[in-house]
Amino acid sequence: MIKIWGRASSSNVQALMWTIGELKLPHQRQDVGFIYGGNDTPDFLAMNPNGTVPVLQDGENVPLWETGAILRYVAAKYADDAFWPKGIEARAEVDKWAEWAKINVALKFTAPIFWRVVRTAPSKQDPHAIKQAISALNGSLAVAEVQLGKQAFLASPELSLADIQFGHLLYRYFDIEIDRTSFPNIEDYYRRLSEREAFQEHVAISYGELRVVD
């Protein structure tokens, strides 16, 4: 049995849970972190001294932390060749886009935009900073727009780990109230991801507990 520690509203936990859902793996998840606490206890810190989520333990194996490492472990052990290829070249292509999404999209969206719009009280928001952050994000989204004009998914014709790292961010990107540039290929891609059962269950869920109000 796979055990996962981390609250459902965590973006990183959502990426992991979407993967778990796509692969239909038996699991248990426990809410930890933020309003749920538990990530500063001796038991949790013994698993992850950073106090962050998610943490995954597969059977009696050593607990894993850091989302990217966890996703690669799960994919390498349980996924098929399309999701996480066995061939070095094909795997590197998926890994390249997964890393790109984590570094060039997640880091430009989560704190600079999502936190400023959702996790900051309206009276304290900085519209100029948000506008600048959106402009910076658009540069990376333009890269994905070109790539998704070539094929159905980010790294290959089928869903892969790269789509998990990129696609899980899109629910919040399209849901929050911001001025968005039109990217037709990304919009079509997002619609297709939204139809997936595991995406609906683990990603397209409320983040209301994160919202700060005046």
GROMACS .gro file of N, CA and C in nm, residues 54-211:
model
  474
   54PRO      N    1   0.440   1.684  -0.070
   54PRO     CA    2   0.401   1.553  -0.020
   54PRO      C    3   0.520   1.470   0.028
   55VAL      N    4   0.485   1.368   0.106
   55VAL     CA    5   0.577   1.260   0.140
   55VAL      C    6   0.508   1.131   0.099
   56LEU      N    7   0.583   1.039   0.042
   56LEU     CA    8   0.528   0.911  -0.001
   56LEU      C    9   0.610   0.797   0.058
   57GLN      N   10   0.539   0.697   0.106
   57GLN     CA   11   0.606   0.573   0.149
   57GLN      C   12   0.538   0.456   0.078
   58ASP      N   13   0.616   0.380   0.008
   58ASP     CA   14   0.566   0.265  -0.068
   58ASP      C   15   0.602   0.138   0.008
   59GLY      N   16   0.503   0.082   0.076
   59GLY     CA   17   0.530  -0.036   0.158
   59GLY      C   18   0.623  -0.003   0.273
   60GLU      N   19   0.730  -0.080   0.286
   60GLU     CA   20   0.826  -0.059   0.394
   60GLU      C   21   0.948   0.020   0.348
   61ASN      N   22   0.943   0.072   0.227
   61ASN     CA   23   1.056   0.147   0.173
   61ASN      C   24   1.077   0.278   0.249
   62VAL      N   25   1.195   0.335   0.234
   62VAL     CA   26   1.226   0.464   0.295
   62VAL      C   27   1.132   0.571   0.239
   63PRO      N   28   1.075   0.656   0.324
   63PRO     CA   29   0.987   0.762   0.275
   63PRO      C   30   1.060   0.855   0.177
   64LEU      N   31   0.986   0.900   0.077
   64LEU     CA   32   1.042   0.990  -0.025
   64LEU      C   33   0.980   1.128  -0.010
   65TRP      N   34   1.062   1.230  -0.033
   65TRP     CA   35   1.012   1.367  -0.041
   65TRP      C   36   1.075   1.434  -0.162
   66GLU      N   37   1.024   1.552  -0.196
   66GLU     CA   38   1.048   1.626  -0.319
   66GLU      C   39   0.961   1.570  -0.431
   67THR      N   40   0.869   1.652  -0.476
   67THR     CA   41   0.765   1.607  -0.569
   67THR      C   42   0.821   1.543  -0.694
   68GLY      N   43   0.919   1.607  -0.756
   68GLY     CA   44   0.973   1.553  -0.880
   68GLY      C   45   1.032   1.415  -0.862
   69ALA      N   46   1.105   1.395  -0.752
   69ALA     CA   47   1.165   1.265  -0.725
   69ALA      C   48   1.057   1.160  -0.700
   70ILE      N   49   0.952   1.198  -0.627
   70ILE     CA   50   0.843   1.106  -0.600
   70ILE      C   51   0.773   1.066  -0.730
   71LEU      N   52   0.744   1.165  -0.814
   71LEU     CA   53   0.677   1.135  -0.940
   71LEU      C   54   0.759   1.042  -1.028
   72ARG      N   55   0.889   1.063  -1.033
   72ARG     CA   56   0.974   0.976  -1.115
   72ARG      C   57   0.979   0.835  -1.058
   73TYR      N   58   0.981   0.825  -0.928
   73TYR     CA   59   0.980   0.693  -0.865
   73TYR      C   60   0.852   0.618  -0.900
   74VAL      N   61   0.739   0.683  -0.879
   74VAL     CA   62   0.610   0.618  -0.906
   74VAL      C   63   0.599   0.580  -1.054
   75ALA      N   64   0.640   0.671  -1.141
   75ALA     CA   65   0.632   0.644  -1.284
   75ALA      C   66   0.723   0.529  -1.324
   76ALA      N   67   0.846   0.529  -1.272
   76ALA     CA   68   0.942   0.424  -1.308
   76ALA      C   69   0.896   0.287  -1.260
   77LYS      N   70   0.830   0.284  -1.145
   77LYS     CA   71   0.790   0.155  -1.087
   77LYS      C   72   0.657   0.105  -1.141
   78TYR      N   73   0.563   0.198  -1.169
   78TYR     CA   74   0.427   0.154  -1.195
   78TYR      C   75   0.370   0.193  -1.332
   79ALA      N   76   0.430   0.288  -1.401
   79ALA     CA   77   0.368   0.339  -1.525
   79ALA      C   78   0.409   0.258  -1.646
   80ASP      N   79   0.333   0.276  -1.755
   80ASP     CA   80   0.368   0.210  -1.880
   80ASP      C   81   0.470   0.293  -1.956
   81ASP      N   82   0.509   0.242  -2.073
   81ASP     CA   83   0.617   0.303  -2.149
   81ASP      C   84   0.580   0.438  -2.208
   82ALA      N   85   0.451   0.462  -2.227
   82ALA     CA   86   0.409   0.591  -2.282
   82ALA      C   87   0.421   0.701  -2.176
   83PHE      N   88   0.380   0.669  -2.055
   83PHE     CA   89   0.381   0.768  -1.947
   83PHE      C   90   0.523   0.801  -1.903
   84TRP      N   91   0.608   0.701  -1.895
   84TRP     CA   92   0.748   0.719  -1.852
   84TRP      C   93   0.832   0.617  -1.928
   85PRO      N   94   0.883   0.654  -2.044
   85PRO     CA   95   0.949   0.558  -2.134
   85PRO      C   96   1.070   0.490  -2.070
   86LYS      N   97   1.091   0.368  -2.112
   86LYS     CA   98   1.210   0.296  -2.066
   86LYS      C   99   1.334   0.335  -2.146
   87GLY      N  100   1.316   0.371  -2.272
   87GLY     CA  101   1.428   0.413  -2.353
   87GLY      C  102   1.486   0.546  -2.306
   88ILE      N  103   1.616   0.555  -2.304
   88ILE     CA  104   1.682   0.674  -2.248
   88ILE      C  105   1.643   0.800  -2.322
   89GLU      N  106   1.645   0.797  -2.456
   89GLU     CA  107   1.616   0.916  -2.534
   89GLU      C  108   1.471   0.961  -2.516
   90ALA      N  109   1.378   0.866  -2.523
   90ALA     CA  110   1.237   0.900  -2.507
   90ALA      C  111   1.207   0.949  -2.366
   91ARG      N  112   1.271   0.886  -2.268
   91ARG     CA  113   1.250   0.929  -2.130
   91ARG      C  114   1.306   1.070  -2.109
   92ALA      N  115   1.421   1.097  -2.167
   92ALA     CA  116   1.481   1.230  -2.153
   92ALA      C  117   1.389   1.337  -2.212
   93GLU      N  118   1.318   1.305  -2.320
   93GLU     CA  119   1.226   1.401  -2.380
   93GLU      C  120   1.112   1.433  -2.284
   94VAL      N  121   1.057   1.330  -2.221
   94VAL     CA  122   0.952   1.352  -2.121
   94VAL      C  123   1.007   1.429  -2.002
   95ASP      N  124   1.124   1.389  -1.955
   95ASP     CA  125   1.185   1.453  -1.839
   95ASP      C  126   1.218   1.599  -1.867
   96LYS      N  127   1.260   1.626  -1.988
   96LYS     CA  128   1.292   1.764  -2.028
   96LYS      C  129   1.171   1.856  -2.011
   97TRP      N  130   1.058   1.811  -2.062
   97TRP     CA  131   0.937   1.894  -2.054
   97TRP      C  132   0.881   1.897  -1.912
   98ALA      N  133   0.899   1.790  -1.837
   98ALA     CA  134   0.856   1.791  -1.697
   98ALA      C  135   0.935   1.895  -1.617
   99GLU      N  136   1.066   1.895  -1.637
   99GLU     CA  137   1.151   1.993  -1.569
   99GLU      C  138   1.120   2.135  -1.615
  100TRP      N  139   1.098   2.148  -1.745
  100TRP     CA  140   1.063   2.280  -1.800
  100TRP      C  141   0.937   2.334  -1.732
  101ALA      N  142   0.836   2.249  -1.718
  101ALA     CA  143   0.711   2.293  -1.656
  101ALA      C  144   0.733   2.334  -1.511
  102LYS      N  145   0.813   2.257  -1.439
  102LYS     CA  146   0.836   2.286  -1.298
  102LYS      C  147   0.912   2.417  -1.281
  103ILE      N  148   1.011   2.439  -1.364
  103ILE     CA  149   1.098   2.556  -1.348
  103ILE      C  150   1.042   2.680  -1.416
  104ASN      N  151   0.986   2.663  -1.534
  104ASN     CA  152   0.946   2.779  -1.614
  104ASN      C  153   0.800   2.817  -1.602
  105VAL      N  154   0.715   2.725  -1.557
  105VAL     CA  155   0.574   2.757  -1.542
  105VAL      C  156   0.534   2.764  -1.395
  106ALA      N  157   0.560   2.659  -1.320
  106ALA     CA  158   0.519   2.657  -1.179
  106ALA      C  159   0.580   2.773  -1.101
  107LEU      N  160   0.707   2.797  -1.120
  107LEU     CA  161   0.773   2.904  -1.044
  107LEU      C  162   0.727   3.043  -1.088
  108LYS      N  163   0.678   3.055  -1.211
  108LYS     CA  164   0.628   3.185  -1.258
  108LYS      C  165   0.481   3.205  -1.228
  109PHE      N  166   0.412   3.096  -1.193
  109PHE     CA  167   0.269   3.108  -1.167
  109PHE      C  168   0.234   3.105  -1.018
  110THR      N  169   0.285   3.008  -0.946
  110THR     CA  170   0.234   2.981  -0.812
  110THR      C  171   0.252   3.099  -0.717
  111ALA      N  172   0.374   3.139  -0.693
  111ALA     CA  173   0.396   3.249  -0.599
  111ALA      C  174   0.371   3.386  -0.663
  112PRO      N  175   0.423   3.413  -0.783
  112PRO     CA  176   0.405   3.547  -0.840
  112PRO      C  177   0.261   3.581  -0.876
  113ILE      N  178   0.178   3.483  -0.910
  113ILE     CA  179   0.042   3.512  -0.955
  113ILE      C  180  -0.063   3.454  -0.859
  114PHE      N  181  -0.063   3.323  -0.842
  114PHE     CA  182  -0.167   3.260  -0.760
  114PHE      C  183  -0.165   3.313  -0.617
  115TRP      N  184  -0.048   3.322  -0.558
  115TRP     CA  185  -0.041   3.371  -0.421
  115TRP      C  186  -0.084   3.518  -0.412
  116ARG      N  187  -0.049   3.595  -0.513
  116ARG     CA  188  -0.085   3.737  -0.510
  116ARG      C  189  -0.234   3.761  -0.535
  117VAL      N  190  -0.299   3.667  -0.603
  117VAL     CA  191  -0.441   3.682  -0.633
  117VAL      C  192  -0.529   3.613  -0.529
  118VAL      N  193  -0.490   3.494  -0.487
  118VAL     CA  194  -0.574   3.413  -0.398
  118VAL      C  195  -0.530   3.419  -0.253
  119ARG      N  196  -0.400   3.413  -0.231
  119ARG     CA  197  -0.350   3.403  -0.094
  119ARG      C  198  -0.306   3.539  -0.038
  120THR      N  199  -0.353   3.645  -0.101
  120THR     CA  200  -0.330   3.781  -0.053
  120THR      C  201  -0.464   3.852  -0.045
  121ALA      N  202  -0.491   3.921   0.064
  121ALA     CA  203  -0.617   3.994   0.079
  121ALA      C  204  -0.631   4.096  -0.033
  122PRO      N  205  -0.750   4.114  -0.088
  122PRO     CA  206  -0.770   4.209  -0.198
  122PRO      C  207  -0.714   4.348  -0.172
  123SER      N  208  -0.726   4.396  -0.049
  123SER     CA  209  -0.678   4.530  -0.017
  123SER      C  210  -0.526   4.541  -0.021
  124LYS      N  211  -0.458   4.428  -0.018
  124LYS     CA  212  -0.313   4.429  -0.015
  124LYS      C  213  -0.252   4.382  -0.147
  125GLN      N  214  -0.334   4.354  -0.245
  125GLN     CA  215  -0.284   4.306  -0.372
  125GLN      C  216  -0.217   4.418  -0.451
  126ASP      N  217  -0.121   4.378  -0.533
  126ASP     CA  218  -0.045   4.473  -0.615
  126ASP      C  219  -0.076   4.444  -0.762
  127PRO      N  220  -0.173   4.514  -0.822
  127PRO     CA  221  -0.212   4.486  -0.961
  127PRO      C  222  -0.097   4.497  -1.059
  128HIS      N  223  -0.007   4.590  -1.035
  128HIS     CA  224   0.106   4.608  -1.127
  128HIS      C  225   0.199   4.486  -1.122
  129ALA      N  226   0.227   4.438  -1.001
  129ALA     CA  227   0.313   4.320  -0.987
  129ALA      C  228   0.247   4.198  -1.050
  130ILE      N  229   0.116   4.186  -1.032
  130ILE     CA  230   0.043   4.073  -1.092
  130ILE      C  231   0.050   4.081  -1.244
  131LYS      N  232   0.031   4.200  -1.299
  131LYS     CA  233   0.036   4.219  -1.444
  131LYS      C  234   0.174   4.183  -1.498
  132GLN      N  235   0.278   4.226  -1.430
  132GLN     CA  236   0.414   4.194  -1.473
  132GLN      C  237   0.440   4.043  -1.467
  133ALA      N  238   0.388   3.977  -1.362
  133ALA     CA  239   0.407   3.833  -1.347
  133ALA      C  240   0.335   3.757  -1.457
  134ILE      N  241   0.216   3.802  -1.493
  134ILE     CA  242   0.141   3.739  -1.602
  134ILE      C  243   0.217   3.752  -1.733
  135SER      N  244   0.275   3.869  -1.755
  135SER     CA  245   0.354   3.890  -1.877
  135SER      C  246   0.473   3.796  -1.882
  136ALA      N  247   0.539   3.776  -1.769
  136ALA     CA  248   0.653   3.684  -1.764
  136ALA      C  249   0.608   3.540  -1.789
  137LEU      N  250   0.495   3.503  -1.730
  137LEU     CA  251   0.442   3.368  -1.750
  137LEU      C  252   0.406   3.345  -1.896
  138ASN      N  253   0.352   3.447  -1.960
  138ASN     CA  254   0.311   3.432  -2.100
  138ASN      C  255   0.426   3.389  -2.190
  139GLY      N  256   0.547   3.430  -2.157
  139GLY     CA  257   0.661   3.389  -2.237
  139GLY      C  258   0.679   3.238  -2.235
  140SER      N  259   0.659   3.177  -2.119
  140SER     CA  260   0.669   3.032  -2.109
  140SER      C  261   0.548   2.963  -2.171
  141LEU      N  262   0.429   3.019  -2.149
  141LEU     CA  263   0.310   2.959  -2.209
  141LEU      C  264   0.318   2.961  -2.361
  142ALA      N  265   0.383   3.061  -2.416
  142ALA     CA  266   0.399   3.066  -2.561
  142ALA      C  267   0.481   2.948  -2.612
  143VAL      N  268   0.576   2.902  -2.532
  143VAL     CA  269   0.655   2.785  -2.568
  143VAL      C  270   0.566   2.661  -2.573
  144ALA      N  271   0.481   2.646  -2.472
  144ALA     CA  272   0.388   2.533  -2.469
  144ALA      C  273   0.287   2.542  -2.583
  145GLU      N  274   0.245   2.662  -2.616
  145GLU     CA  275   0.149   2.680  -2.725
  145GLU      C  276   0.204   2.626  -2.856
  146VAL      N  277   0.329   2.655  -2.884
  146VAL     CA  278   0.392   2.604  -3.006
  146VAL      C  279   0.403   2.451  -3.001
  147GLN      N  280   0.447   2.399  -2.888
  147GLN     CA  281   0.465   2.255  -2.874
  147GLN      C  282   0.333   2.181  -2.889
  148LEU      N  283   0.227   2.234  -2.831
  148LEU     CA  284   0.097   2.168  -2.836
  148LEU      C  285   0.028   2.186  -2.971
  149GLY      N  286   0.085   2.266  -3.055
  149GLY     CA  287   0.038   2.274  -3.193
  149GLY      C  288   0.093   2.162  -3.278
  150LYS      N  289   0.191   2.090  -3.226
  150LYS     CA  290   0.256   1.981  -3.299
  150LYS      C  291   0.198   1.844  -3.264
  151GLN      N  292   0.148   1.830  -3.141
  151GLN     CA  293   0.101   1.699  -3.094
  151GLN      C  294   0.002   1.718  -2.981
  152ALA      N  295  -0.066   1.610  -2.945
  152ALA     CA  296  -0.176   1.620  -2.849
  152ALA      C  297  -0.130   1.653  -2.708
  153PHE      N  298  -0.012   1.602  -2.671
  153PHE     CA  299   0.037   1.624  -2.535
  153PHE      C  300   0.176   1.687  -2.539
  154LEU      N  301   0.226   1.725  -2.424
  154LEU     CA  302   0.343   1.810  -2.419
  154LEU      C  303   0.470   1.745  -2.473
  155ALA      N  304   0.495   1.621  -2.435
  155ALA     CA  305   0.621   1.557  -2.472
  155ALA      C  306   0.606   1.447  -2.576
  156SER      N  307   0.483   1.404  -2.601
  156SER     CA  308   0.460   1.292  -2.692
  156SER      C  309   0.313   1.290  -2.732
  157PRO      N  310   0.272   1.199  -2.819
  157PRO     CA  311   0.130   1.192  -2.858
  157PRO      C  312   0.038   1.142  -2.747
  158GLU      N  313   0.093   1.088  -2.638
  158GLU     CA  314   0.012   1.036  -2.529
  158GLU      C  315   0.048   1.106  -2.398
  159LEU      N  316  -0.044   1.096  -2.302
  159LEU     CA  317  -0.021   1.156  -2.170
  159LEU      C  318   0.105   1.100  -2.107
  160SER      N  319   0.186   1.188  -2.052
  160SER     CA  320   0.310   1.147  -1.986
  160SER      C  321   0.329   1.226  -1.858
  161LEU      N  322   0.439   1.198  -1.790
  161LEU     CA  323   0.471   1.269  -1.667
  161LEU      C  324   0.487   1.420  -1.691
  162ALA      N  325   0.527   1.456  -1.811
  162ALA     CA  326   0.540   1.598  -1.844
  162ALA      C  327   0.406   1.670  -1.834
  163ASP      N  328   0.299   1.604  -1.875
  163ASP     CA  329   0.167   1.665  -1.868
  163ASP      C  330   0.118   1.680  -1.725
  164ILE      N  331   0.160   1.590  -1.638
  164ILE     CA  332   0.126   1.604  -1.496
  164ILE      C  333   0.188   1.733  -1.441
  165GLN      N  334   0.315   1.753  -1.469
  165GLN     CA  335   0.386   1.869  -1.414
  165GLN      C  336   0.335   2.001  -1.472
  166PHE      N  337   0.291   1.999  -1.596
  166PHE     CA  338   0.238   2.121  -1.658
  166PHE      C  339   0.088   2.134  -1.635
  167GLY      N  340   0.016   2.027  -1.662
  167GLY     CA  341  -0.129   2.035  -1.664
  167GLY      C  342  -0.195   2.061  -1.531
  168HIS      N  343  -0.133   2.017  -1.421
  168HIS     CA  344  -0.199   2.036  -1.292
  168HIS      C  345  -0.208   2.183  -1.253
  169LEU      N  346  -0.125   2.267  -1.314
  169LEU     CA  347  -0.128   2.410  -1.285
  169LEU      C  348  -0.241   2.482  -1.358
  170LEU      N  349  -0.291   2.421  -1.465
  170LEU     CA  350  -0.384   2.491  -1.553
  170LEU      C  351  -0.522   2.511  -1.493
  171TYR      N  352  -0.564   2.421  -1.404
  171TYR     CA  353  -0.695   2.441  -1.342
  171TYR      C  354  -0.699   2.575  -1.269
  172ARG      N  355  -0.599   2.601  -1.189
  172ARG     CA  356  -0.598   2.727  -1.116
  172ARG      C  357  -0.572   2.846  -1.209
  173TYR      N  358  -0.488   2.825  -1.308
  173TYR     CA  359  -0.460   2.933  -1.403
  173TYR      C  360  -0.588   2.979  -1.472
  174PHE      N  361  -0.670   2.886  -1.515
  174PHE     CA  362  -0.793   2.922  -1.586
  174PHE      C  363  -0.907   2.958  -1.491
  175ASP      N  364  -0.894   2.925  -1.364
  175ASP     CA  365  -1.003   2.949  -1.270
  175ASP      C  366  -0.995   3.084  -1.200
  176ILE      N  367  -0.875   3.133  -1.172
  176ILE     CA  368  -0.862   3.259  -1.098
  176ILE      C  369  -0.896   3.378  -1.188
  177GLU      N  370  -0.926   3.489  -1.125
  177GLU     CA  371  -0.967   3.609  -1.198
  177GLU      C  372  -0.845   3.692  -1.235
  178ILE      N  373  -0.794   3.668  -1.355
  178ILE     CA  374  -0.682   3.745  -1.410
  178ILE      C  375  -0.709   3.769  -1.558
  179ASP      N  376  -0.636   3.863  -1.615
  179ASP     CA  377  -0.642   3.886  -1.759
  179ASP      C  378  -0.550   3.785  -1.828
  180ARG      N  379  -0.609   3.701  -1.911
  180ARG     CA  380  -0.532   3.596  -1.977
  180ARG      C  381  -0.520   3.623  -2.126
  181THR      N  382  -0.402   3.599  -2.179
  181THR     CA  383  -0.380   3.601  -2.322
  181THR      C  384  -0.437   3.472  -2.380
  182SER      N  385  -0.494   3.480  -2.500
  182SER     CA  386  -0.550   3.361  -2.562
  182SER      C  387  -0.439   3.272  -2.618
  183PHE      N  388  -0.438   3.147  -2.574
  183PHE     CA  389  -0.350   3.044  -2.627
  183PHE      C  390  -0.438   2.926  -2.670
  184PRO      N  391  -0.486   2.926  -2.794
  184PRO     CA  392  -0.586   2.826  -2.837
  184PRO      C  393  -0.541   2.681  -2.818
  185ASN      N  394  -0.416   2.651  -2.845
  185ASN     CA  395  -0.370   2.512  -2.830
  185ASN      C  396  -0.370   2.469  -2.684
  186ILE      N  397  -0.328   2.559  -2.595
  186ILE     CA  398  -0.329   2.528  -2.453
  186ILE      C  399  -0.473   2.515  -2.404
  187GLU      N  400  -0.561   2.600  -2.453
  187GLU     CA  401  -0.701   2.593  -2.411
  187GLU      C  402  -0.764   2.460  -2.454
  188ASP      N  403  -0.735   2.415  -2.574
  188ASP     CA  404  -0.786   2.286  -2.620
  188ASP      C  405  -0.727   2.171  -2.538
  189TYR      N  406  -0.598   2.181  -2.512
  189TYR     CA  407  -0.528   2.082  -2.429
  189TYR      C  408  -0.590   2.075  -2.290
  190TYR      N  409  -0.616   2.191  -2.232
  190TYR     CA  410  -0.677   2.195  -2.098
  190TYR      C  411  -0.815   2.132  -2.098
  191ARG      N  412  -0.894   2.158  -2.201
  191ARG     CA  413  -1.027   2.097  -2.209
  191ARG      C  414  -1.017   1.945  -2.210
  192ARG      N  415  -0.920   1.893  -2.282
  192ARG     CA  416  -0.903   1.748  -2.288
  192ARG      C  417  -0.855   1.691  -2.155
  193LEU      N  418  -0.764   1.761  -2.089
  193LEU     CA  419  -0.721   1.716  -1.957
  193LEU      C  420  -0.837   1.718  -1.859
  194SER      N  421  -0.923   1.817  -1.871
  194SER     CA  422  -1.034   1.834  -1.778
  194SER      C  423  -1.135   1.720  -1.788
  195GLU      N  424  -1.132   1.649  -1.897
  195GLU     CA  425  -1.225   1.537  -1.916
  195GLU      C  426  -1.175   1.409  -1.850
  196ARG      N  427  -1.051   1.408  -1.806
  196ARG     CA  428  -0.994   1.287  -1.747
  196ARG      C  429  -1.044   1.271  -1.603
  197GLU      N  430  -1.086   1.151  -1.570
  197GLU     CA  431  -1.145   1.125  -1.438
  197GLU      C  432  -1.049   1.159  -1.325
  198ALA      N  433  -0.924   1.120  -1.338
  198ALA     CA  434  -0.827   1.145  -1.230
  198ALA      C  435  -0.799   1.294  -1.215
  199PHE      N  436  -0.803   1.370  -1.323
  199PHE     CA  437  -0.785   1.515  -1.316
  199PHE      C  438  -0.902   1.577  -1.240
  200GLN      N  439  -1.022   1.534  -1.272
  200GLN     CA  440  -1.140   1.588  -1.205
  200GLN      C  441  -1.138   1.557  -1.056
  201GLU      N  442  -1.092   1.439  -1.021
  201GLU     CA  443  -1.094   1.396  -0.881
  201GLU      C  444  -0.987   1.464  -0.796
  202HIS      N  445  -0.870   1.486  -0.854
  202HIS     CA  446  -0.756   1.529  -0.771
  202HIS      C  447  -0.705   1.671  -0.800
  203VAL      N  448  -0.740   1.727  -0.915
  203VAL     CA  449  -0.687   1.858  -0.952
  203VAL      C  450  -0.795   1.965  -0.957
  204ALA      N  451  -0.905   1.935  -1.023
  204ALA     CA  452  -1.013   2.034  -1.039
  204ALA      C  453  -1.100   2.037  -0.915
  205ILE      N  454  -1.040   2.075  -0.803
  205ILE     CA  455  -1.109   2.076  -0.674
  205ILE      C  456  -1.094   2.213  -0.609
  206SER      N  457  -1.172   2.238  -0.508
  206SER     CA  458  -1.173   2.368  -0.443
  206SER      C  459  -1.040   2.399  -0.375
  207TYR      N  460  -0.999   2.524  -0.390
  207TYR     CA  461  -0.884   2.575  -0.316
  207TYR      C  462  -0.928   2.687  -0.222
  208GLY      N  463  -1.057   2.682  -0.186
  208GLY     CA  464  -1.114   2.788  -0.103
  208GLY      C  465  -1.044   2.807   0.029
  209GLU      N  466  -0.991   2.699   0.086
  209GLU     CA  467  -0.924   2.712   0.216
  209GLU      C  468  -0.795   2.795   0.207
  210LEU      N  469  -0.747   2.816   0.085
  210LEU     CA  470  -0.625   2.895   0.066
  210LEU      C  471  -0.656   3.045   0.050
  211ARG      N  472  -0.780   3.077   0.021
  211ARG     CA  473  -0.814   3.215  -0.013
  211ARG      C  474  -0.813   3.306   0.112
   0.00000   0.00000   0.00000
